[in-house]
């Protein structure tokens, strides 16, 4: 990833829009970001990190990104960067509260972000992501690293790598983050979990084996096999006995069943013989029914002819009725035709009156055009008069509105003149408010530093006192107690005449009370433990005092001469009120000018409306006069009943109605005559048709009567009544026939079965069933006893077989698992660093050691060049000294014969060189080990102030060589003046009263 351009909008200490052209800087390889302490150099790195990853807050200081220097400005960061030949632009806006541009109050702005792909000219061609979280996710995918890895490989923050050199825990955390080694720790945990799972499974198999042996009541597999073999023999013996008993039972059962079947056949034969006797009697009794059924069947063959004759009679009667109805209709139609003829002759006599009505309609219709024109002209007259009235009203209203607006314009001009002095002071009052705010913020910052100093002083006093667990007086310091107890130890051995080891005197008139060696050792241990803490507290106190002095110098104050907080709060409040008042006056003046301009425009419009209304009134009056003259001329040419449109319309409608009524009456009379004559002809035709139908039905009735008599004779009936006497309903007839058929079939069936059974039982005797049943019961009981004995033996055999199978499975499963368990245990112990005879280092630490060895190889190359070969960093390889973390670091001093000592003992300048070398090694190793991580830039933040001239030259030479060796830009962030002559390409951060600005200076 290579930054191309960074644009800041109201970001942190940069209240305006600032642009950093990294592409121009990168052309020179190494460049310097220079500016005084606190000017905002590191904020540029925060902006790059924020644009790419959107962390919630700036790393150092914990302040929000949004600038407080301009309340109305919106904070935004835009970063163009290049990655693998592609160009991208990421835009971020944090959530912020901004002052409203107009009015009082704050506007809440939500965080958003956008990632775009650019073309070669820097124009966006594709939106990749447009949501804050999605932008972060896509950037991490593109870069192949997280924000933590980015901070350790691209942006090297001030102070952090000093801890990487001196603090084992920080070193481990940084390496784990950059190289993502948590997966190796997770693998170790999974191996340990797998071992525990296999151990648990093995315990389950052993417990299963124990339960099987306990349930079987044996102590081992051989004893269980012996008992199983005995059960096998018992089962085979019971199986043979059971088979013999079963054969005997089945034979006795078959004999009993055969006897029962023979007895049943004798019973069936007796039943068949009795049934035959009963059926023969019923057949004799059914003979009369057979005769009645035959007569009914003959009568049924006559019924069809009789039904046909009855239908013919019904049709003949209907034909007679139809002829009578047709004759009556013909007579009625004749009378209607006569009445219609008389009405038509009377209507025809009114022909003259109809013609007169038509002439009246034509005369009135010829006047319609003149009457319509007259009505239209009257409408135009009314409309013209209304237009003239409306135009006059509009002119008067426009004149009155213009007069009101002229008065309003005068009052606004007076108000504007009174507000102008206050509005013109807005810029000065803005500056006054900013100054008051900065003074108030500075005083509050000093008060916060004072609180910190008080807390540090209290911590220092607490560290000077002895630990309470020693039970010593707490009003004395550790040093006083040490002196007291040390003196006591010396006094304890004083002898008269012997010299004092302190003063050499032979006399000891006032010896110190004896001291306690154990207490002295405890005090010495406590002082040693607290020495480091005391150093840290005093370092923090010195830094806080330096910060306080900087704040006092920034505002021109001294510790003795500082304003009161209440005064500054009141001054800031007054300044804000003055600024708000000036803003209100300025906004009101702008509003007045806009309203006056609108009023002038409106007055001009109203004047044009007056002129237009006057013109429209004149035109409407002229048109009304012309229409009035035309109406008078037309009225003189029209009859009285046509001069008024309503009277004309009524006369025309009445004439049309009378003519239409006379014509309609004539047409109705003529139509009625035609219809009556047509109805008379149709009635005559129906009479003829009905007469022919009656003759045909009479002929058909005579034929049906003849056919019925013929059928009666054929079936042997003297007349129709004798046939009716023997008739039977078809359902009854069918039921009787079915009953007789069933009786005959049953008689034949029983006769056949009786003969067959008599032939089968010829020579046989009925069996003794009681004797057969007794023999079968005895055989069944014997089989049941044998079966119960067999079942008992089978269950015992099956239980032992199952126990033997389960024992074999448990032992086999444990045997299969044993080798896997040993392998899993060895893997888990190896990953956890617990193998005997091996280093006690877990898998993740082993990987970190391997990685750290590569980092040290690259870092030591830089460190040797920086220190002229004096120093090299090494991992502690002494098992007696290294802890389980396995990443302890020591430094070898080749000016002292290669003697090694803890890395934390390096001085400030030496520690910075070691930290920088280690940071470069880490960055380069991360790039080499990851195919996805493209490091096109490196930023080294601060720490150069601790170097001497020679070391500074060597560090700059190494940094200058990185762009050539690794094709990436290198930026150094520092306030050290000596770097400005060593690195000519510079990005200067210039603080001003209104925040910081950036300026590019190249090769000066």
CSV table of C-alpha atoms in Angstrom, one decimal, residues 596-922:
chain,number,residue,atom,x,y,z
A,596,UNK,CA,-35.8,44.8,0.4
A,597,UNK,CA,-34.7,43.4,-2.9
A,598,UNK,CA,-37.8,41.3,-3.0
A,599,UNK,CA,-40.0,44.3,-2.1
A,600,UNK,CA,-38.5,46.4,-4.9
A,601,UNK,CA,-39.2,43.5,-7.4
A,602,UNK,CA,-42.7,43.2,-6.1
A,603,UNK,CA,-43.4,47.0,-6.4
A,604,UNK,CA,-42.3,46.9,-10.0
A,605,UNK,CA,-44.6,43.9,-10.6
A,606,UNK,CA,-47.6,45.7,-9.0
A,607,UNK,CA,-47.0,48.8,-11.1
A,608,UNK,CA,-47.1,46.7,-14.2
A,609,UNK,CA,-50.3,45.1,-12.9
A,610,UNK,CA,-51.9,48.6,-12.5
A,611,UNK,CA,-51.1,49.5,-16.1
A,612,UNK,CA,-52.4,46.2,-17.4
A,613,UNK,CA,-55.6,46.5,-15.4
A,614,UNK,CA,-56.3,50.0,-16.7
A,615,UNK,CA,-55.8,48.7,-20.3
A,616,UNK,CA,-58.1,45.7,-19.7
A,617,UNK,CA,-60.9,47.9,-18.2
A,618,UNK,CA,-60.8,50.2,-21.3
A,619,UNK,CA,-60.9,47.3,-23.7
A,620,UNK,CA,-63.8,45.6,-21.9
A,621,UNK,CA,-65.9,48.9,-21.8
A,622,UNK,CA,-65.5,49.3,-25.6
A,623,UNK,CA,-66.6,45.7,-26.3
A,624,UNK,CA,-69.7,46.1,-24.0
A,625,UNK,CA,-70.8,49.1,-26.0
A,626,UNK,CA,-70.6,47.3,-29.3
A,627,UNK,CA,-72.5,44.2,-28.0
A,628,UNK,CA,-75.3,46.5,-26.7
A,629,UNK,CA,-75.8,48.1,-30.1
A,630,UNK,CA,-76.0,44.8,-31.9
A,631,UNK,CA,-78.6,43.5,-29.5
A,632,UNK,CA,-80.9,46.5,-30.1
A,633,UNK,CA,-80.8,46.0,-33.8
A,634,UNK,CA,-81.6,42.3,-33.7
A,635,UNK,CA,-84.6,42.8,-31.4
A,636,UNK,CA,-86.2,45.1,-33.9
A,637,UNK,CA,-86.3,42.3,-36.5
A,638,UNK,CA,-87.9,39.5,-34.3
A,639,UNK,CA,-91.6,38.8,-33.4
A,640,UNK,CA,-92.7,39.3,-29.8
A,641,UNK,CA,-92.5,35.6,-28.7
A,642,UNK,CA,-88.9,35.3,-30.1
A,643,UNK,CA,-87.4,38.3,-28.5
A,644,UNK,CA,-87.0,36.5,-25.2
A,645,UNK,CA,-84.9,33.3,-25.4
A,646,UNK,CA,-87.0,31.5,-22.8
A,647,UNK,CA,-90.3,32.4,-24.4
A,648,UNK,CA,-88.9,31.4,-27.8
A,649,UNK,CA,-87.7,28.0,-26.5
A,650,UNK,CA,-91.2,27.4,-24.8
A,651,UNK,CA,-93.1,28.2,-28.1
A,652,UNK,CA,-90.8,26.0,-30.2
A,653,UNK,CA,-91.1,23.1,-27.7
A,654,UNK,CA,-94.9,23.4,-27.6
A,655,UNK,CA,-95.2,23.4,-31.5
A,656,UNK,CA,-92.9,20.4,-31.8
A,657,UNK,CA,-94.8,18.6,-29.1
A,658,UNK,CA,-98.2,19.1,-30.8
A,659,UNK,CA,-96.9,18.1,-34.2
A,660,UNK,CA,-95.3,15.0,-32.8
A,661,UNK,CA,-98.4,14.0,-30.9
A,662,UNK,CA,-100.7,14.2,-34.0
A,663,UNK,CA,-98.2,12.2,-36.1
A,664,UNK,CA,-97.8,9.6,-33.4
A,665,UNK,CA,-101.5,9.1,-33.0
A,666,UNK,CA,-101.9,8.5,-36.8
A,667,UNK,CA,-99.0,6.1,-36.9
A,668,UNK,CA,-100.3,4.2,-33.9
A,669,UNK,CA,-103.8,3.8,-35.5
A,670,UNK,CA,-102.2,2.5,-38.7
A,671,UNK,CA,-99.9,0.1,-36.9
A,672,UNK,CA,-102.8,-1.3,-34.8
A,673,UNK,CA,-104.9,-2.0,-37.9
A,674,UNK,CA,-102.0,-3.9,-39.5
A,675,UNK,CA,-101.4,-6.0,-36.4
A,676,UNK,CA,-105.2,-6.8,-35.9
A,677,UNK,CA,-105.5,-8.0,-39.5
A,678,UNK,CA,-102.3,-10.2,-39.1
A,679,UNK,CA,-103.7,-11.7,-35.9
A,680,UNK,CA,-107.0,-12.5,-37.6
A,681,UNK,CA,-105.1,-14.4,-40.4
A,682,UNK,CA,-103.0,-16.4,-37.9
A,683,UNK,CA,-106.2,-17.4,-35.9
A,684,UNK,CA,-107.9,-18.7,-39.1
A,685,UNK,CA,-104.7,-20.8,-39.8
A,686,UNK,CA,-104.7,-22.3,-36.2
A,687,UNK,CA,-108.4,-23.4,-36.6
A,688,UNK,CA,-107.5,-25.3,-39.8
A,689,UNK,CA,-104.5,-26.9,-38.1
A,690,UNK,CA,-106.4,-28.0,-35.0
A,691,UNK,CA,-109.2,-29.6,-37.1
A,692,UNK,CA,-106.6,-31.8,-39.0
A,693,UNK,CA,-105.0,-32.8,-35.7
A,694,UNK,CA,-108.3,-33.9,-34.2
A,695,UNK,CA,-109.1,-36.2,-37.2
A,696,UNK,CA,-105.6,-37.9,-37.0
A,697,UNK,CA,-106.0,-38.6,-33.2
A,698,UNK,CA,-109.4,-40.2,-33.8
A,699,UNK,CA,-107.9,-42.5,-36.3
A,700,UNK,CA,-105.0,-43.4,-34.0
A,701,UNK,CA,-107.4,-44.2,-31.1
A,702,UNK,CA,-109.4,-46.6,-33.1
A,703,UNK,CA,-106.2,-48.5,-34.2
A,704,UNK,CA,-105.0,-48.8,-30.5
A,705,UNK,CA,-108.4,-50.2,-29.4
A,706,UNK,CA,-108.2,-52.9,-32.1
A,707,UNK,CA,-104.6,-53.9,-31.2
A,708,UNK,CA,-105.6,-54.2,-27.5
A,709,UNK,CA,-108.4,-56.7,-28.2
A,710,UNK,CA,-106.1,-58.8,-30.4
A,711,UNK,CA,-103.5,-59.1,-27.6
A,712,UNK,CA,-106.2,-60.1,-24.9
A,713,UNK,CA,-107.3,-62.9,-27.2
A,714,UNK,CA,-103.8,-64.1,-27.8
A,715,UNK,CA,-103.1,-64.4,-24.0
A,716,UNK,CA,-106.3,-66.2,-23.3
A,717,UNK,CA,-108.3,-63.4,-21.6
A,718,UNK,CA,-112.0,-62.9,-22.5
A,719,UNK,CA,-111.9,-59.2,-21.8
A,720,UNK,CA,-109.8,-56.4,-20.3
A,721,UNK,CA,-111.3,-56.9,-16.8
A,722,UNK,CA,-110.2,-60.6,-16.6
A,723,UNK,CA,-106.6,-59.6,-17.4
A,724,UNK,CA,-106.7,-56.9,-14.7
A,725,UNK,CA,-107.8,-59.5,-12.1
A,726,UNK,CA,-104.5,-61.5,-12.4
A,727,UNK,CA,-102.1,-58.6,-12.8
A,728,UNK,CA,-99.2,-58.4,-10.3
A,729,UNK,CA,-96.8,-55.5,-9.8
A,730,UNK,CA,-93.4,-56.2,-11.5
A,731,UNK,CA,-91.5,-56.0,-8.1
A,732,UNK,CA,-93.8,-58.5,-6.5
A,733,UNK,CA,-93.6,-60.7,-9.6
A,734,UNK,CA,-89.8,-60.7,-9.7
A,735,UNK,CA,-89.6,-61.4,-5.9
A,736,UNK,CA,-92.0,-64.4,-6.3
A,737,UNK,CA,-90.0,-65.8,-9.2
A,738,UNK,CA,-86.7,-65.3,-7.3
A,739,UNK,CA,-88.1,-67.1,-4.2
A,740,UNK,CA,-89.2,-70.1,-6.2
A,741,UNK,CA,-85.8,-70.3,-8.0
A,742,UNK,CA,-83.9,-70.2,-4.7
A,743,UNK,CA,-86.2,-73.0,-3.3
A,744,UNK,CA,-85.5,-75.3,-6.3
A,745,UNK,CA,-81.7,-74.5,-6.2
A,746,UNK,CA,-81.4,-75.3,-2.5
A,747,UNK,CA,-83.3,-78.6,-2.9
A,748,UNK,CA,-81.0,-79.7,-5.7
A,749,UNK,CA,-77.8,-78.6,-3.8
A,750,UNK,CA,-78.8,-80.5,-0.6
A,751,UNK,CA,-79.7,-83.6,-2.6
A,752,UNK,CA,-76.2,-83.6,-4.3
A,753,UNK,CA,-74.3,-83.0,-1.1
A,754,UNK,CA,-76.2,-85.7,0.9
A,755,UNK,CA,-75.4,-88.3,-1.8
A,756,UNK,CA,-71.7,-87.4,-1.9
A,757,UNK,CA,-71.3,-87.5,1.9
A,758,UNK,CA,-73.1,-90.9,2.2
A,759,UNK,CA,-70.7,-92.3,-0.3
A,760,UNK,CA,-67.6,-90.9,1.6
A,761,UNK,CA,-68.7,-92.3,5.0
A,762,UNK,CA,-69.6,-95.8,3.8
A,763,UNK,CA,-68.2,-98.3,6.3
A,764,UNK,CA,-67.0,-95.6,8.8
A,765,UNK,CA,-67.9,-95.4,12.5
A,766,UNK,CA,-68.2,-92.3,14.8
A,767,UNK,CA,-64.9,-91.6,16.7
A,768,UNK,CA,-64.2,-91.5,20.6
A,769,UNK,CA,-63.3,-87.8,21.0
A,770,UNK,CA,-62.8,-87.8,24.8
A,771,UNK,CA,-60.1,-90.4,24.6
A,772,UNK,CA,-58.3,-88.5,21.8
A,773,UNK,CA,-58.5,-85.2,23.8
A,774,UNK,CA,-57.0,-86.7,26.9
A,775,UNK,CA,-54.0,-88.1,25.0
A,776,UNK,CA,-53.4,-84.7,23.3
A,777,UNK,CA,-53.5,-82.8,26.6
A,778,UNK,CA,-50.9,-85.1,28.2
A,779,UNK,CA,-48.6,-84.6,25.2
A,780,UNK,CA,-49.0,-80.8,25.3
A,781,UNK,CA,-48.1,-80.6,29.0
A,782,UNK,CA,-45.0,-82.7,28.5
A,783,UNK,CA,-43.9,-80.3,25.7
A,784,UNK,CA,-44.5,-77.2,27.7
A,785,UNK,CA,-42.3,-78.5,30.5
A,786,UNK,CA,-39.5,-79.3,28.0
A,787,UNK,CA,-39.9,-75.9,26.3
A,788,UNK,CA,-39.7,-74.0,29.7
A,789,UNK,CA,-36.4,-75.9,30.5
A,790,UNK,CA,-35.1,-75.1,27.0
A,791,UNK,CA,-36.0,-71.4,27.3
A,792,UNK,CA,-34.2,-71.1,30.6
A,793,UNK,CA,-31.1,-72.7,29.1
A,794,UNK,CA,-31.3,-70.5,26.0
A,795,UNK,CA,-31.6,-67.3,28.1
A,796,UNK,CA,-28.6,-68.2,30.2
A,797,UNK,CA,-26.6,-69.1,27.1
A,798,UNK,CA,-27.6,-65.8,25.3
A,799,UNK,CA,-26.7,-63.7,28.4
A,800,UNK,CA,-23.3,-65.2,28.6
A,801,UNK,CA,-22.7,-64.9,24.9
A,802,UNK,CA,-23.7,-61.1,25.0
A,803,UNK,CA,-21.4,-60.6,28.0
A,804,UNK,CA,-18.6,-62.3,26.2
A,805,UNK,CA,-19.2,-60.2,23.1
A,806,UNK,CA,-19.4,-56.9,25.1
A,807,UNK,CA,-16.2,-57.8,26.9
A,808,UNK,CA,-14.4,-58.5,23.6
A,809,UNK,CA,-15.7,-55.3,22.1
A,810,UNK,CA,-14.5,-53.2,25.2
A,811,UNK,CA,-11.1,-54.9,25.2
A,812,UNK,CA,-10.7,-54.5,21.4
A,813,UNK,CA,-11.9,-50.9,21.4
A,814,UNK,CA,-9.4,-50.1,24.2
A,815,UNK,CA,-6.7,-51.9,22.3
A,816,UNK,CA,-7.5,-49.9,19.2
A,817,UNK,CA,-7.6,-46.6,21.1
A,818,UNK,CA,-4.4,-47.2,23.2
A,819,UNK,CA,-2.0,-46.4,20.3
A,820,UNK,CA,-4.0,-43.3,19.3
A,821,UNK,CA,-4.1,-42.2,22.9
A,822,UNK,CA,-0.3,-42.5,23.2
A,823,UNK,CA,0.2,-40.5,20.0
A,824,UNK,CA,-2.3,-37.8,21.0
A,825,UNK,CA,-0.7,-37.5,24.5
A,826,UNK,CA,2.7,-37.1,22.8
A,827,UNK,CA,1.4,-34.5,20.4
A,828,UNK,CA,-0.4,-32.6,23.1
A,829,UNK,CA,2.7,-32.6,25.4
A,830,UNK,CA,4.9,-31.6,22.5
A,831,UNK,CA,2.6,-28.7,21.6
A,832,UNK,CA,2.3,-27.7,25.2
A,833,UNK,CA,6.1,-28.0,25.9
A,834,UNK,CA,5.9,-30.9,28.3
A,835,UNK,CA,8.0,-33.6,26.6
A,836,UNK,CA,10.7,-35.0,28.9
A,837,UNK,CA,14.2,-34.0,27.8
A,838,UNK,CA,12.9,-31.2,25.5
A,839,UNK,CA,12.7,-27.4,26.0
A,840,UNK,CA,9.6,-26.4,27.9
A,841,UNK,CA,8.2,-24.2,25.2
A,842,UNK,CA,4.6,-24.4,23.8
A,843,UNK,CA,3.8,-24.5,20.1
A,844,UNK,CA,2.8,-20.8,19.7
A,845,UNK,CA,6.0,-19.8,21.6
A,846,UNK,CA,8.1,-22.1,19.4
A,847,UNK,CA,6.6,-20.5,16.2
A,848,UNK,CA,7.1,-17.0,17.7
A,849,UNK,CA,10.7,-17.9,18.5
A,850,UNK,CA,11.2,-19.0,14.9
A,851,UNK,CA,9.5,-15.8,13.6
A,852,UNK,CA,11.4,-13.6,16.1
A,853,UNK,CA,14.7,-15.2,15.1
A,854,UNK,CA,14.0,-14.0,11.5
A,855,UNK,CA,13.0,-10.5,12.8
A,856,UNK,CA,16.2,-10.4,14.8
A,857,UNK,CA,18.3,-11.4,11.8
A,858,UNK,CA,17.0,-8.5,9.8
A,859,UNK,CA,16.9,-6.1,12.8
A,860,UNK,CA,20.5,-7.0,14.0
A,861,UNK,CA,21.8,-6.2,10.5
A,862,UNK,CA,20.4,-2.6,10.9
A,863,UNK,CA,21.5,-2.4,14.6
A,864,UNK,CA,25.1,-3.4,13.8
A,865,UNK,CA,25.3,-0.6,11.1
A,866,UNK,CA,23.7,1.9,13.5
A,867,UNK,CA,26.1,1.0,16.4
A,868,UNK,CA,29.3,0.3,14.3
A,869,UNK,CA,29.0,-3.4,15.1
A,870,UNK,CA,28.8,-2.9,18.9
A,871,UNK,CA,25.3,-4.3,19.7
A,872,UNK,CA,23.3,-7.3,18.7
A,873,UNK,CA,19.9,-8.6,20.1
A,874,UNK,CA,19.5,-12.3,21.0
A,875,UNK,CA,16.7,-14.5,22.4
A,876,UNK,CA,17.7,-15.9,25.8
A,877,UNK,CA,18.6,-19.5,25.2
A,878,UNK,CA,19.5,-20.5,28.8
A,879,UNK,CA,16.7,-22.8,30.1
A,880,UNK,CA,17.6,-21.8,33.6
A,881,UNK,CA,17.1,-18.1,32.9
A,882,UNK,CA,14.3,-18.1,30.4
A,883,UNK,CA,10.7,-18.4,31.6
A,884,UNK,CA,8.0,-20.4,29.9
A,885,UNK,CA,7.2,-17.5,27.6
A,886,UNK,CA,10.5,-18.2,25.7
A,887,UNK,CA,10.8,-14.8,24.1
A,888,UNK,CA,13.1,-13.0,26.6
A,889,UNK,CA,15.5,-10.6,24.9
A,890,UNK,CA,19.1,-9.7,25.8
A,891,UNK,CA,21.7,-7.5,24.2
A,892,UNK,CA,25.3,-8.6,23.3
A,893,UNK,CA,27.9,-5.8,23.7
A,894,UNK,CA,30.8,-6.7,21.4
A,895,UNK,CA,32.9,-3.8,23.0
A,896,UNK,CA,32.7,-5.8,26.2
A,897,UNK,CA,33.8,-9.1,24.7
A,898,UNK,CA,30.3,-10.1,23.6
A,899,UNK,CA,28.9,-10.1,27.2
A,900,UNK,CA,25.1,-10.3,27.3
A,901,UNK,CA,22.8,-8.4,29.5
A,902,UNK,CA,19.0,-7.7,29.7
A,903,UNK,CA,17.8,-5.5,26.8
A,904,UNK,CA,16.0,-3.2,29.3
A,905,UNK,CA,19.4,-2.0,30.5
A,906,UNK,CA,20.1,-0.1,27.2
A,907,UNK,CA,20.3,3.7,27.6
A,908,UNK,CA,17.8,6.0,26.0
A,909,UNK,CA,19.7,6.5,22.7
A,910,UNK,CA,20.8,2.9,22.6
A,911,UNK,CA,17.3,1.8,23.3
A,912,UNK,CA,15.9,3.9,20.5
A,913,UNK,CA,18.4,2.4,18.0
A,914,UNK,CA,17.5,-1.1,19.2
A,915,UNK,CA,13.8,-0.3,19.0
A,916,UNK,CA,14.1,1.2,15.5
A,917,UNK,CA,16.2,-1.7,14.3
A,918,UNK,CA,13.7,-4.2,15.7
A,919,UNK,CA,10.8,-2.2,14.1
A,920,UNK,CA,12.5,-2.3,10.7
A,921,UNK,CA,13.1,-6.0,11.1
A,922,UNK,CA,9.5,-6.7,12.0
